[in-house]
Coordinates of C-alpha atoms and ligand atoms in Angstrom, one line a residue:
X20 CA 0.0 0.0 0.0
X21 CA 2.9 2.4 0.6
X22 CA 3.4 2.3 -3.2
X23 CA 0.0 3.8 -3.6
X24 CA 0.4 6.5 -1.0
X25 CA 4.1 6.8 -0.5
X26 CA 6.1 7.0 2.7
X27 CA 7.3 10.0 4.7
X28 CA 10.6 9.4 6.5
X29 CA 10.3 10.3 10.2
X30 CA 6.5 9.6 10.4
X31 CA 4.6 6.5 11.1
X32 CA 3.2 4.5 8.2
X33 CA -0.5 3.9 8.1
X34 CA -2.2 1.2 6.1
X35 CA -4.7 3.7 4.7
X36 CA -5.0 7.4 4.0
X37 CA -4.2 9.2 7.2
X38 CA -6.6 11.8 8.8
X39 CA -5.1 15.0 10.1
X40 CA -7.4 16.9 12.4
X41 CA -7.3 20.7 12.5
X42 CA -6.8 22.7 15.6
X43 CA -6.9 26.4 14.8
X44 CA -5.8 28.5 17.8
X45 CA -7.1 31.6 16.0
X46 CA -10.0 34.1 16.5
X47 CA -10.6 34.4 12.8
X48 CA -10.2 31.2 10.8
X49 CA -12.9 30.9 8.1
X50 CA -14.7 27.9 9.5
X51 CA -13.9 27.6 13.2
X52 CA -12.3 30.9 14.1
X53 CA -12.7 31.7 17.8
X54 CA -13.9 28.2 18.8
X55 CA -10.6 26.9 20.1
X56 CA -8.8 30.3 20.7
X57 CA -8.5 29.5 24.4
X58 CA -5.4 27.2 25.0
X59 CA -7.1 24.7 27.2
X60 CA -10.0 24.4 24.8
X61 CA -7.6 24.0 21.9
X62 CA -5.8 21.1 23.8
X63 CA -9.1 19.5 24.6
X64 CA -10.2 19.8 21.0
X65 CA -6.9 18.2 19.8
X66 CA -7.5 15.3 22.2
X67 CA -11.1 15.0 21.1
X68 CA -10.0 14.8 17.5
X69 CA -7.6 12.0 18.3
X70 CA -10.4 10.2 20.2
X71 CA -12.6 10.5 17.2
X72 CA -9.9 8.7 15.1
X73 CA -7.5 11.4 13.8
X74 CA -4.0 10.0 13.2
X75 CA -2.4 13.4 13.8
X76 CA -3.4 17.0 14.5
X77 CA -2.3 20.2 12.8
X78 CA -2.0 23.1 15.2
X79 CA -2.0 26.6 13.7
X80 CA -2.1 30.1 15.2
X81 CA -2.5 32.2 12.1
X82 CA -5.6 32.3 9.8
X83 CA -4.9 32.0 6.1
X84 CA -8.5 32.6 4.9
X85 CA -8.7 34.9 1.9
X86 CA -8.1 38.5 2.9
X87 CA -6.5 37.5 6.2
X88 CA -3.7 39.8 7.6
X89 CA -0.6 38.4 9.3
X90 CA -0.3 38.1 13.1
X91 CA 3.1 38.9 14.5
X92 CA 5.5 36.2 15.5
X93 CA 5.2 36.8 19.3
X94 CA 1.5 36.4 19.1
X95 CA 1.7 33.3 16.9
X96 CA 4.2 31.7 19.4
X97 CA 1.9 32.6 22.3
X98 CA -1.0 30.9 20.6
X99 CA 0.7 27.8 19.3
X100 CA 3.6 26.6 21.5
X101 CA 1.7 25.7 24.7
X102 CA -0.9 23.7 22.7
X103 CA 1.8 21.8 20.7
X104 CA 3.7 21.1 24.0
X105 CA 0.7 19.7 25.8
X106 CA -0.6 17.6 22.9
X107 CA 2.8 16.2 22.2
X108 CA 3.3 15.4 25.9
X109 CA 0.0 13.5 25.8
X110 CA 1.4 11.3 23.1
X111 CA -0.3 13.0 20.2
X112 CA 1.4 13.2 16.8
X113 CA 1.5 17.0 16.2
X114 CA 2.0 19.0 13.0
X115 CA 2.5 22.7 13.2
X116 CA 0.8 24.9 10.6
X117 CA 3.1 28.0 10.3
X118 CA 4.9 30.1 7.7
X119 CA 7.5 31.2 10.2
X120 CA 10.8 29.4 10.8
X121 CA 11.0 30.8 14.4
X122 CA 7.6 29.3 15.2
X123 CA 8.4 26.0 13.4
X124 CA 11.7 25.7 15.3
X125 CA 10.1 26.3 18.7
X126 CA 7.2 24.0 17.9
X127 CA 9.7 21.2 17.0
X128 CA 11.4 21.8 20.3
X129 CA 8.0 21.5 22.0
X130 CA 7.4 18.1 20.3
X131 CA 5.9 18.8 16.8
X132 CA 7.0 16.1 14.3
X133 CA 5.8 17.7 11.1
X134 CA 6.0 21.3 9.7
X135 CA 3.1 22.3 7.6
X136 CA 4.0 25.5 5.8
X137 CA 1.3 26.7 3.4
X138 CA 3.9 28.8 1.6
X139 CA 6.2 25.8 1.1
X140 CA 9.1 27.9 2.5
X141 CA 8.5 30.9 0.3
X142 CA 7.1 33.3 3.1
X143 CA 10.2 33.0 5.3
X144 CA 13.7 32.5 3.8
X145 CA 14.8 30.9 7.1
X146 CA 12.2 28.1 6.8
X147 CA 13.9 25.7 4.4
X148 CA 17.3 25.9 6.2
X149 CA 15.4 25.3 9.5
X150 CA 13.6 22.2 8.1
X151 CA 16.8 20.9 6.6
X152 CA 18.8 21.4 9.9
X153 CA 16.0 19.9 12.0
X154 CA 15.5 16.9 9.6
X155 CA 11.8 17.4 10.1
X156 CA 9.1 16.2 7.7
X157 CA 7.9 19.2 5.7
X158 CA 4.7 20.0 3.7
X159 CA 5.3 21.9 0.5
X160 CA 1.9 23.5 -0.6
X161 CA 1.2 25.2 -3.8
X162 CA 1.2 29.0 -2.9
X163 CA 1.4 32.1 -4.9
X164 CA 1.5 34.7 -2.2
X165 CA 0.0 35.9 1.1
X166 CA -3.7 35.5 1.7
X167 CA -4.5 39.2 1.9
X168 CA -4.6 39.4 -1.9
X169 CA -4.3 35.8 -3.1
X170 CA -7.6 35.9 -4.9
X171 CA -6.0 38.3 -7.5
X172 CA -3.5 35.5 -8.3
X173 CA -6.1 33.0 -9.3
X174 CA -5.2 33.3 -12.9
X175 CA -4.3 30.2 -14.9
X176 CA -4.3 29.1 -18.5
X177 CA -4.3 25.4 -17.4
X178 CA -4.6 25.2 -13.7
X179 CA -3.5 21.5 -13.3
X180 CA -0.3 21.9 -15.5
X181 CA 0.6 25.2 -13.8
X182 CA 0.1 24.0 -10.2
X183 CA 2.1 20.8 -10.9
X184 CA 4.9 22.7 -12.6
X185 CA 5.1 25.3 -9.9
X186 CA 5.0 22.6 -7.2
X187 CA 7.8 20.7 -9.0
X188 CA 10.0 23.8 -9.1
X189 CA 9.3 24.4 -5.4
X190 CA 10.1 20.8 -4.5
X191 CA 13.4 21.1 -6.4
X192 CA 14.3 24.3 -4.6
X193 CA 13.4 22.9 -1.2
X194 CA 15.5 19.8 -1.9
X195 CA 18.3 22.0 -3.1
X196 CA 18.0 23.9 0.2
X197 CA 18.9 20.7 2.0
X198 CA 15.6 19.1 3.0
X199 CA 15.6 15.3 2.6
X200 CA 13.2 14.5 -0.3
X201 CA 12.0 11.5 1.6
X202 CA 10.6 13.9 4.2
X203 CA 8.6 16.0 1.9
X204 CA 4.8 15.9 1.4
X205 CA 3.1 17.9 -1.4
X206 CA -0.2 19.7 -1.3
X207 CA -2.2 21.4 -4.2
X208 CA -3.3 24.2 -1.8
X209 CA -7.0 24.1 -2.6
X210 CA -8.5 27.5 -2.3
X211 CA -5.1 29.3 -2.2
X212 CA -5.1 31.6 -5.2
X213 CA -7.7 29.3 -6.7
X214 CA -11.4 29.5 -7.3
X215 CA -14.0 26.7 -7.2
X216 CA -13.6 25.5 -10.7
X217 CA -9.8 25.5 -10.2
X218 CA -10.1 23.4 -7.1
X219 CA -12.4 20.9 -8.8
X220 CA -10.0 20.6 -11.8
X221 CA -7.2 19.8 -9.3
X222 CA -9.4 17.2 -7.5
X223 CA -10.1 15.7 -10.9
X224 CA -6.4 15.3 -11.6
X225 CA -4.9 14.1 -8.4
X226 CA -2.9 11.5 -10.3
X227 CA -0.9 14.3 -11.9
X228 CA 0.0 15.5 -8.4
X229 CA 0.8 12.0 -7.3
X230 CA 3.2 11.8 -10.3
X231 CA 5.4 14.4 -8.5
X232 CA 6.5 11.3 -6.6
X233 CA 5.9 12.5 -3.1
X234 CA 3.1 11.7 -0.7
X235 CA 0.0 13.9 -1.2
X236 CA -1.9 15.9 1.4
X237 CA -5.4 17.0 0.4
X238 CA -7.0 19.8 2.5
X239 CA -10.5 20.4 1.2
X240 CA -12.2 20.7 4.5
X241 CA -15.2 23.1 4.4
X242 CA -13.6 25.1 1.7
X243 CA -15.4 27.6 -0.6
X244 CA -15.5 25.2 -3.6
X245 CA -17.6 22.8 -1.6
X246 CA -20.1 25.5 -0.6
X247 CA -20.2 26.5 -4.3
X248 CA -20.9 22.9 -5.4
X249 CA -23.5 22.5 -2.7
X250 CA -25.3 25.6 -4.0
X251 CA -25.4 24.1 -7.6
X252 CA -21.9 25.0 -9.0
X253 CA -20.8 22.7 -11.8
X254 CA -17.5 21.0 -12.4
X255 CA -17.2 22.2 -15.9
X256 CA -17.8 25.9 -15.2
X257 CA -15.4 28.3 -16.7
X258 CA -12.7 29.2 -14.2
X259 CA -13.4 32.8 -13.4
X260 CA -13.0 34.8 -10.3
X261 CA -15.3 35.0 -8.5
X262 CA -16.9 31.8 -9.7
X263 CA -20.0 32.4 -11.8
X264 CA -22.7 32.8 -9.1
X265 CA -25.3 33.1 -11.8
X266 CA -25.2 29.3 -12.1
X267 CA -26.1 28.8 -8.5
X268 CA -29.7 27.8 -7.6
X269 CA -29.4 27.8 -3.8
X270 CA -27.7 29.8 -1.1
X271 CA -24.1 28.9 -0.4
X272 CA -24.2 26.9 2.9
X273 CA -22.0 28.2 5.7
X274 CA -18.6 26.4 6.3
X275 CA -20.0 24.3 9.2
X276 CA -22.5 22.7 6.9
X277 CA -19.9 21.4 4.5
X278 CA -18.7 18.3 6.6
X279 CA -20.6 15.7 4.6
X280 CA -19.2 17.2 1.4
X281 CA -15.7 17.2 3.0
X282 CA -16.0 13.5 3.8
X283 CA -17.0 12.8 0.2
X284 CA -13.7 14.5 -0.9
X285 CA -11.8 12.4 1.7
X286 CA -13.2 9.2 0.2
X287 CA -12.2 10.3 -3.3
X288 CA -8.8 11.5 -2.2
X289 CA -8.1 8.2 -0.4
X290 CA -9.1 6.2 -3.5
X291 CA -6.8 8.3 -5.6
X292 CA -3.9 7.5 -3.3
X293 CA -3.6 10.6 -1.1
X294 CA -1.3 10.1 1.9
X295 CA -3.5 12.2 4.2
X296 CA -6.6 14.4 4.3
X297 CA -6.7 17.5 6.6
X298 CA -10.1 18.0 8.1
X299 CA -12.0 19.9 10.8
X300 CA -14.6 17.2 11.6
X301 CA -12.7 14.0 11.9
X302 CA -15.1 11.2 12.3
X303 CA -16.9 11.3 8.9
X304 CA -13.5 11.4 7.1
X305 CA -12.1 8.5 9.2
X306 CA -15.1 6.5 8.1
X307 CA -14.6 7.6 4.5
X308 CA -10.9 6.6 4.4
X309 CA -11.8 3.2 6.0
X310 CA -14.3 2.5 3.3
X311 CA -11.8 3.5 0.7
X312 CA -9.3 1.2 2.2
X313 CA -11.8 -1.7 2.3
X314 CA -12.6 -1.2 -1.3
X315 CA -8.9 -1.2 -2.2
X316 CA -8.5 -4.5 -0.3
X317 CA -11.3 -6.0 -2.4
X318 CA -9.5 -5.2 -5.7
Ligands
LIG225 N1 -5.5 25.2 4.3 C1 -5.7 26.0 5.4 C2 -4.8 26.0 6.4 N2 -3.7 25.2 6.4 N3 -2.4 23.5 5.2 C3 -2.2 22.8 4.1 N4 -1.2 22.0 4.1 N5 -3.1 22.8 3.1 C4 -4.2 23.6 3.1 O1 -4.9 23.6 2.0 C5 -4.4 24.4 4.2 C6 -3.5 24.4 5.3 C7 -7.0 26.8 5.4 O2 -7.5 27.1 6.6 P1 -8.2 26.1 7.7 O3 -7.2 25.8 8.7 O4 -9.3 26.9 8.3 O5 -8.7 24.9 7.0

């Protein structure tokens, strides 16, 4: 099965697509901002996600929703480090979601075993050297710039080719910067400088992302493209920004009403050989990846 999903050196090997639960220690994330802002609640939420079947949890202190402004490093550290430390001490496999090398380094000291940088090391020039030096598994996500104006960068001729090419270039740069290729995970960055038809095209071509040769993380949870689909958006819509709302026949459901759609994506991603899915509501995706695994076994 590892041939299907690939292996990440330094992390456990699961016999199915892994499920990463999200712990956003932020007041303003798009789907759960403010819910786990208190540190004790954030730790409890992480433990609850593990009890619900998550294989690892991703702790972040900075929202990357479209339009979000950066928080300063001191505040990000204050939010993230105690939560990472407590969860790691409780035996939880912790990933840290940060674009800052200083935060990643402190999180690794506090017990994090994976660095999830949505900028793939582009936001902070110290990140790749830090990941190389620490020998820590590292997520390289497709990213075209900070969230504050990323929607303006959702311009593609052929989104699949361009995302794959840009990710390949980034992968090469990160390896040239000293990160062990066996420790790298790639991620198409759904919703980051992408509109709904772009995200759907990437989901339709996960094999081209798998062909990059590294384990694939798919983070679709509650994202805009799912709201757009649930309101009637079509997979063959022209990729314009904003997506063509004239095609919609129902109101776009709020983020918290997109968990069944998220689980559907988890099942598809797992069948396509994703290494992990990153989700807010863990249980439905755990069920989805188990079903996908059972179907694989029946092949
Ligand atoms: N999306 C968000 C945050 N972190 N990390 C990775 N690797 N990939 C993503 O697509 C991604 C991410 C968006 O915010 P959320 O925490 O509210 O889902």
